[in-house]
mmCIF file of C-alpha atoms in Angstrom:
data_model
loop_
_atom_site.group_PDB
_atom_site.id
_atom_site.type_symbol
_atom_site.label_atom_id
_atom_site.label_comp_id
_atom_site.label_asym_id
_atom_site.label_seq_id
_atom_site.Cartn_x
_atom_site.Cartn_y
_atom_site.Cartn_z
ATOM 1 C CA SER A 202 0.000 0.000 0.000
ATOM 2 C CA LEU A 203 2.737 2.460 0.898
ATOM 3 C CA SER A 204 4.624 1.642 -2.287
ATOM 4 C CA PHE A 205 1.460 2.285 -4.278
ATOM 5 C CA PHE A 206 1.117 5.709 -2.667
ATOM 6 C CA LEU A 207 4.786 6.580 -3.175
ATOM 7 C CA PHE A 208 5.056 5.080 -6.671
ATOM 8 C CA PRO A 209 1.597 5.096 -8.258
ATOM 9 C CA PRO A 210 1.206 3.311 -11.623
ATOM 10 C CA ARG A 211 1.216 5.309 -14.836
ATOM 11 C CA TRP A 212 -2.571 5.281 -15.113
ATOM 12 C CA CYS A 213 -2.869 7.014 -11.713
ATOM 13 C CA THR A 214 -0.912 10.243 -11.245
ATOM 14 C CA MET A 215 0.409 11.475 -7.917
ATOM 15 C CA SER A 216 -1.736 14.614 -8.208
ATOM 16 C CA SER A 217 -4.824 12.434 -8.616
ATOM 17 C CA VAL A 218 -3.929 10.416 -5.517
ATOM 18 C CA LEU A 219 -3.260 13.558 -3.465
ATOM 19 C CA SER A 220 -6.466 15.232 -4.615
ATOM 20 C CA PHE A 221 -8.394 12.120 -3.609
ATOM 21 C CA TYR A 222 -6.975 12.151 -0.095
ATOM 22 C CA VAL A 223 -7.776 15.842 0.288
ATOM 23 C CA SER A 224 -11.368 15.096 -0.730
ATOM 24 C CA TYR A 225 -11.503 12.019 1.497
ATOM 25 C CA LEU A 226 -10.192 13.964 4.497
ATOM 26 C CA LEU A 227 -12.862 16.589 3.854
ATOM 27 C CA CYS A 228 -15.442 13.800 3.678
ATOM 28 C CA LEU A 229 -14.343 12.404 7.055
ATOM 29 C CA CYS A 230 -14.319 15.848 8.700
ATOM 30 C CA LEU A 231 -17.762 16.791 7.382
ATOM 31 C CA GLY A 232 -19.198 13.436 8.440
ATOM 32 C CA PHE A 233 -17.784 13.857 11.939
ATOM 33 C CA LEU A 234 -19.236 17.372 12.164
ATOM 34 C CA CYS A 235 -22.647 16.114 11.052
ATOM 35 C CA VAL A 236 -22.739 13.604 13.912
ATOM 36 C CA VAL A 237 -21.480 16.181 16.427
ATOM 37 C CA PHE A 238 -23.971 18.827 15.313
ATOM 38 C CA VAL A 239 -27.042 16.573 15.324
ATOM 39 C CA SER A 240 -26.094 15.157 18.739
ATOM 40 C CA TYR A 241 -25.410 18.593 20.234
ATOM 41 C CA TRP A 242 -28.633 20.048 18.811
ATOM 42 C CA ASN A 243 -30.782 17.370 20.433
ATOM 43 C CA SER A 244 -28.787 17.491 23.656
ATOM 44 C CA LYS A 245 -28.691 21.262 24.158
ATOM 45 C CA TRP A 246 -31.994 22.473 22.708
ATOM 46 C CA ARG A 247 -34.212 19.366 22.704
ATOM 47 C CA GLY A 248 -33.399 18.172 26.244
ATOM 48 C CA GLY A 249 -31.261 15.075 25.710
ATOM 49 C CA PHE A 250 -32.078 11.408 25.194
ATOM 50 C CA ALA A 251 -34.163 8.625 26.734
ATOM 51 C CA TRP A 252 -36.178 5.603 25.622
ATOM 52 C CA ASP A 253 -39.416 6.107 27.493
ATOM 53 C CA GLY A 254 -41.901 7.206 24.831
ATOM 54 C CA SER A 255 -41.367 10.895 25.576
ATOM 55 C CA GLY A 256 -39.947 13.631 23.395
ATOM 56 C CA LEU A 257 -36.513 12.608 24.636
ATOM 57 C CA GLN A 258 -36.964 9.299 22.838
ATOM 58 C CA PHE A 259 -37.813 11.123 19.602
ATOM 59 C CA ASN A 260 -34.429 12.860 19.844
ATOM 60 C CA TRP A 261 -32.763 9.561 18.966
ATOM 61 C CA HIS A 262 -34.489 9.622 15.581
ATOM 62 C CA PRO A 263 -32.513 12.450 13.925
ATOM 63 C CA VAL A 264 -29.235 11.335 15.506
ATOM 64 C CA LEU A 265 -29.574 7.739 14.310
ATOM 65 C CA MET A 266 -30.822 8.702 10.856
ATOM 66 C CA VAL A 267 -28.112 11.261 10.145
ATOM 67 C CA THR A 268 -25.430 8.934 11.489
ATOM 68 C CA GLY A 269 -26.697 5.835 9.674
ATOM 69 C CA LEU A 270 -28.336 6.903 6.403
ATOM 70 C CA VAL A 271 -25.880 9.722 5.684
ATOM 71 C CA VAL A 272 -22.520 9.466 7.444
ATOM 72 C CA VAL A 273 -21.926 5.714 7.777
ATOM 73 C CA TYR A 274 -23.597 5.001 4.430
ATOM 74 C CA GLY A 275 -21.556 7.663 2.655
ATOM 75 C CA ASN A 276 -18.263 6.402 4.073
ATOM 76 C CA ALA A 277 -19.151 2.834 3.094
ATOM 77 C CA ALA A 278 -19.882 4.005 -0.445
ATOM 78 C CA VAL A 279 -16.466 5.634 -0.966
ATOM 79 C CA LEU A 280 -14.491 2.813 0.641
ATOM 80 C CA TYR A 281 -13.483 1.234 -2.671
ATOM 81 C CA ARG A 282 -12.154 4.560 -3.935
ATOM 82 C CA ILE A 283 -9.266 4.669 -1.433
ATOM 83 C CA PRO A 284 -6.088 4.157 -3.531
ATOM 84 C CA LEU A 285 -4.201 2.436 -0.699
ATOM 85 C CA THR A 286 -6.680 -0.456 -0.975
ATOM 86 C CA TRP A 287 -6.203 -1.032 -4.701
ATOM 87 C CA GLY A 288 -3.108 -3.194 -4.456
ATOM 88 C CA GLU A 289 -4.562 -5.259 -1.622
ATOM 89 C CA ASN A 290 -6.680 -8.400 -1.454
ATOM 90 C CA LYS A 291 -10.216 -7.142 -1.980
ATOM 91 C CA LEU A 292 -11.929 -9.599 0.356
ATOM 92 C CA PRO A 293 -11.320 -7.618 3.608
ATOM 93 C CA TRP A 294 -12.612 -4.446 1.948
ATOM 94 C CA LYS A 295 -15.722 -6.219 0.686
ATOM 95 C CA LEU A 296 -16.356 -7.441 4.217
ATOM 96 C CA LEU A 297 -15.790 -3.960 5.672
ATOM 97 C CA HIS A 298 -18.131 -2.467 3.066
ATOM 98 C CA ALA A 299 -20.804 -5.020 3.991
ATOM 99 C CA VAL A 300 -20.322 -4.416 7.738
ATOM 100 C CA LEU A 301 -20.597 -0.637 7.351
ATOM 101 C CA MET A 302 -23.725 -0.989 5.228
ATOM 102 C CA PHE A 303 -25.260 -3.316 7.800
ATOM 103 C CA LEU A 304 -24.388 -0.820 10.560
ATOM 104 C CA ALA A 305 -26.014 1.981 8.548
ATOM 105 C CA LEU A 306 -29.152 -0.122 8.088
ATOM 106 C CA LEU A 307 -29.230 -1.082 11.779
ATOM 107 C CA LEU A 308 -28.979 2.559 12.884
ATOM 108 C CA ALA A 309 -31.720 3.556 10.439
ATOM 109 C CA VAL A 310 -34.056 0.809 11.702
ATOM 110 C CA LEU A 311 -33.408 1.859 15.309
ATOM 111 C CA GLY A 312 -34.173 5.437 14.286
ATOM 112 C CA LEU A 313 -37.504 4.324 12.831
ATOM 113 C CA CYS A 314 -38.284 2.326 15.981
ATOM 114 C CA ALA A 315 -37.632 5.421 18.090
ATOM 115 C CA VAL A 316 -40.031 7.639 16.148
ATOM 116 C CA PHE A 317 -42.790 5.045 15.622
ATOM 117 C CA ASP A 318 -42.781 4.077 19.298
ATOM 118 C CA PHE A 319 -42.864 7.762 20.303
ATOM 119 C CA HIS A 320 -45.772 8.500 17.941
ATOM 120 C CA ASN A 321 -47.756 5.482 19.104
ATOM 121 C CA LYS A 322 -47.346 6.316 22.797
ATOM 122 C CA GLN A 323 -48.292 9.945 22.146
ATOM 123 C CA SER A 324 -51.221 8.966 19.859
ATOM 124 C CA THR A 325 -49.593 10.865 16.993
ATOM 125 C CA PRO A 326 -50.322 9.707 13.414
ATOM 126 C CA ASN A 327 -47.545 7.976 11.512
ATOM 127 C CA LEU A 328 -46.458 8.442 7.900
ATOM 128 C CA TYR A 329 -48.525 11.479 6.938
ATOM 129 C CA SER A 330 -45.819 13.921 5.810
ATOM 130 C CA VAL A 331 -43.592 14.032 2.730
ATOM 131 C CA HIS A 332 -40.600 13.626 5.052
ATOM 132 C CA SER A 333 -41.953 10.375 6.469
ATOM 133 C CA TRP A 334 -42.880 9.022 3.030
ATOM 134 C CA VAL A 335 -39.427 9.701 1.589
ATOM 135 C CA GLY A 336 -37.756 8.373 4.725
ATOM 136 C CA ILE A 337 -39.631 5.077 4.844
ATOM 137 C CA CYS A 338 -39.099 4.548 1.111
ATOM 138 C CA THR A 339 -35.372 5.134 1.598
ATOM 139 C CA VAL A 340 -35.058 2.536 4.358
ATOM 140 C CA VAL A 341 -37.218 -0.011 2.522
ATOM 141 C CA LEU A 342 -35.168 0.364 -0.672
ATOM 142 C CA PHE A 343 -31.968 0.146 1.337
ATOM 143 C CA ALA A 344 -33.061 -3.023 3.136
ATOM 144 C CA THR A 345 -34.543 -4.875 0.158
ATOM 145 C CA GLN A 346 -33.347 -3.695 -3.222
ATOM 146 C CA GLN A 347 -29.920 -2.276 -2.604
ATOM 147 C CA GLN A 348 -28.045 -4.147 0.069
ATOM 148 C CA TRP A 349 -29.594 -6.930 2.073
ATOM 149 C CA ALA A 350 -31.750 -8.751 -0.459
ATOM 150 C CA LEU A 351 -30.395 -8.171 -3.940
ATOM 151 C CA GLY A 352 -26.888 -7.160 -2.865
ATOM 152 C CA LEU A 353 -26.462 -9.893 -0.269
ATOM 153 C CA CYS A 354 -27.699 -12.726 -2.481
ATOM 154 C CA THR A 355 -25.811 -11.537 -5.552
ATOM 155 C CA PHE A 356 -22.396 -10.617 -4.179
ATOM 156 C CA LEU A 357 -22.147 -12.753 -1.043
ATOM 157 C CA LEU A 358 -23.391 -16.188 -2.107
ATOM 158 C CA PRO A 359 -20.881 -18.325 -4.024
ATOM 159 C CA CYS A 360 -23.659 -19.971 -6.022
ATOM 160 C CA SER A 361 -24.782 -16.718 -7.684
ATOM 161 C CA PRO A 362 -24.161 -16.870 -11.469
ATOM 162 C CA LEU A 363 -21.358 -14.796 -12.956
ATOM 163 C CA ASP A 364 -23.651 -13.201 -15.542
ATOM 164 C CA LEU A 365 -26.086 -12.182 -12.803
ATOM 165 C CA ARG A 366 -23.325 -10.480 -10.811
ATOM 166 C CA LYS A 367 -22.140 -8.588 -13.890
ATOM 167 C CA PHE A 368 -25.704 -7.529 -14.663
ATOM 168 C CA VAL A 369 -26.517 -6.439 -11.104
ATOM 169 C CA LYS A 370 -23.320 -4.470 -10.409
ATOM 170 C CA PRO A 371 -24.289 -1.285 -12.368
ATOM 171 C CA LEU A 372 -27.753 -1.369 -10.794
ATOM 172 C CA HIS A 373 -26.202 -1.854 -7.358
ATOM 173 C CA VAL A 374 -23.920 1.164 -7.846
ATOM 174 C CA TRP A 375 -26.656 3.384 -9.313
ATOM 175 C CA MET A 376 -29.201 2.472 -6.638
ATOM 176 C CA GLY A 377 -26.571 3.049 -3.976
ATOM 177 C CA SER A 378 -26.151 6.673 -5.046
ATOM 178 C CA ALA A 379 -29.916 7.131 -5.383
ATOM 179 C CA ILE A 380 -30.558 5.803 -1.862
ATOM 180 C CA PHE A 381 -27.811 8.038 -0.480
ATOM 181 C CA ILE A 382 -29.447 11.099 -2.086
ATOM 182 C CA MET A 383 -32.846 10.033 -0.737
ATOM 183 C CA GLY A 384 -31.307 9.718 2.728
ATOM 184 C CA ILE A 385 -29.997 13.280 2.530
ATOM 185 C CA ILE A 386 -33.400 14.557 1.373
ATOM 186 C CA SER A 387 -35.066 12.714 4.259
ATOM 187 C CA CYS A 388 -32.713 14.214 6.844
ATOM 188 C CA ILE A 389 -32.953 17.762 5.473
ATOM 189 C CA SER A 390 -36.751 17.670 5.322
ATOM 190 C CA GLY A 391 -36.859 16.132 8.807
ATOM 191 C CA ILE A 392 -34.738 18.909 10.295
ATOM 192 C CA ASN A 393 -36.978 21.527 8.714
ATOM 193 C CA GLU A 394 -40.132 19.764 9.878
ATOM 194 C CA LYS A 395 -38.853 19.476 13.456
ATOM 195 C CA LEU A 396 -37.965 23.177 13.583
ATOM 196 C CA ILE A 397 -41.360 24.213 12.223
ATOM 197 C CA PHE A 398 -43.185 22.069 14.794
ATOM 198 C CA SER A 399 -40.969 23.032 17.744
ATOM 199 C CA LEU A 400 -40.245 26.735 17.250
ATOM 200 C CA LYS A 401 -43.623 28.348 17.735
ATOM 201 C CA SER A 402 -44.757 31.217 19.921
ATOM 202 C CA GLY A 403 -47.257 28.925 21.629
ATOM 203 C CA ASN A 404 -44.410 26.622 22.679
ATOM 204 C CA LYS A 405 -42.777 29.448 24.668
ATOM 205 C CA THR A 406 -39.978 29.651 22.132
ATOM 206 C CA GLN A 407 -39.018 32.190 19.530
ATOM 207 C CA PRO A 408 -40.757 31.486 16.223
ATOM 208 C CA TYR A 409 -38.732 29.823 13.496
ATOM 209 C CA SER A 410 -39.262 32.882 11.296
ATOM 210 C CA THR A 411 -37.201 35.003 13.697
ATOM 211 C CA LEU A 412 -34.229 32.644 13.254
ATOM 212 C CA PRO A 413 -33.366 31.981 16.921
ATOM 213 C CA PRO A 414 -30.029 30.352 17.831
ATOM 214 C CA GLU A 415 -31.481 26.836 17.642
ATOM 215 C CA ALA A 416 -32.708 27.473 14.108
ATOM 216 C CA VAL A 417 -29.318 28.836 13.047
ATOM 217 C CA PHE A 418 -27.571 25.784 14.489
ATOM 218 C CA ALA A 419 -29.987 23.251 12.981
ATOM 219 C CA ASN A 420 -29.903 25.012 9.603
ATOM 220 C CA SER A 421 -26.110 24.812 9.769
ATOM 221 C CA LEU A 422 -26.455 21.072 10.354
ATOM 222 C CA GLY A 423 -28.498 20.895 7.169
ATOM 223 C CA ILE A 424 -25.760 22.703 5.245
ATOM 224 C CA LEU A 425 -23.153 20.284 6.626
ATOM 225 C CA ILE A 426 -25.238 17.303 5.493
ATOM 226 C CA VAL A 427 -25.550 18.759 1.994
ATOM 227 C CA ALA A 428 -21.818 19.504 1.868
ATOM 228 C CA PHE A 429 -21.013 15.958 2.984
ATOM 229 C CA GLY A 430 -23.294 14.599 0.281
ATOM 230 C CA VAL A 431 -21.697 16.765 -2.403
ATOM 231 C CA VAL A 432 -18.202 15.559 -1.448
ATOM 232 C CA VAL A 433 -19.255 11.888 -1.376
ATOM 233 C CA LEU A 434 -21.023 12.097 -4.728
ATOM 234 C CA GLY A 435 -18.046 13.982 -6.158
ATOM 235 C CA ILE A 436 -15.718 11.173 -5.080
ATOM 236 C CA LEU A 437 -18.029 8.549 -6.543
ATOM 237 C CA SER A 438 -18.399 10.368 -9.862
ATOM 238 C CA LYS A 439 -14.685 10.816 -10.617
ATOM 239 C CA GLN A 440 -13.663 8.031 -12.987
ATOM 240 C CA SER A 441 -9.930 8.234 -12.211
ATOM 241 C CA TRP A 442 -10.688 7.371 -8.572
ATOM 242 C CA ARG A 443 -12.475 4.128 -9.370
ATOM 243 C CA ARG A 444 -10.795 0.929 -8.248
ATOM 244 C CA PRO A 445 -9.112 -0.606 -11.319
ATOM 245 C CA GLU A 446 -10.346 -3.972 -12.526
ATOM 246 C CA SER A 447 -7.420 -6.398 -12.307
ATOM 247 C CA GLY A 448 -9.072 -9.099 -14.353
ATOM 248 C CA PRO A 449 -12.236 -11.108 -14.895
ATOM 249 C CA GLU A 450 -12.185 -12.407 -11.328
ATOM 250 C CA ASP A 451 -12.026 -8.950 -9.762
ATOM 251 C CA ASP A 452 -14.836 -6.918 -8.239
ATOM 252 C CA SER A 453 -18.411 -8.110 -8.839
ATOM 253 C CA SER A 454 -17.251 -11.059 -10.926
ATOM 254 C CA ARG A 455 -16.236 -12.901 -7.749
ATOM 255 C CA PRO A 456 -18.717 -13.577 -4.936
ATOM 256 C CA LEU A 457 -17.611 -12.469 -1.519
ATOM 257 C CA LEU A 458 -17.533 -15.891 0.130
ATOM 258 C CA ARG A 459 -15.371 -17.575 -2.534
ATOM 259 C CA GLU A 460 -11.747 -18.016 -1.516
ATOM 260 C CA GLU A 461 -9.625 -15.189 -2.962
ATOM 261 C CA ARG A 462 -6.296 -15.759 -4.665
ATOM 262 C CA GLN A 463 -3.349 -14.193 -2.914
#
């Protein structure tokens, strides 16, 4: 890996490698800030966290969704773009990609459990807003189409046909980006919805329209999420940062559980 970084092959220039790592460092920093901001917002202005059916339980919803559907998912998506992994056995990176995606899905499901349980205990209707519709569609697509039905059966099982894996790979990549964008839309709309519902004169708070400190902070969180998404999608779209195919047995052509050649 170090030799690859110090002496990149002719098809990958040093400037390209350096520009990737600058972008990747920005991606990591923005993702970290997203998690810090959403946690601090719900701790400072929304009262903290609990799992008792109260508003404190709802506060887990934005934290888990931003962390899972945006930050963890985005970092899992760009994992294969890291140049230091290109000269290595791909099996560990496939496993890490799968683990990160499973973690993202687990956090998203916990986030849904938090909000549905809160709504049910407070006799609040479920799934009536655009935010909730987009959010539930995102998680359902993530769980079934993208990763843990189609993706798991196609890329993990040794018995999956080679032609099927080659056919599914472009769909897997395209749907991955689409689900990531849907996750960002869900989080942005959710932040806006929460501010509109919470910052009202009748709630003994300054109205959202007056842009109180909480609104400024939460809006800044929204900007960070968008910036993180732009960086991730930029990394994914740059062709020179794609992992090179080393042969017919590389990438999607080989199922994850088949023994890899050293």
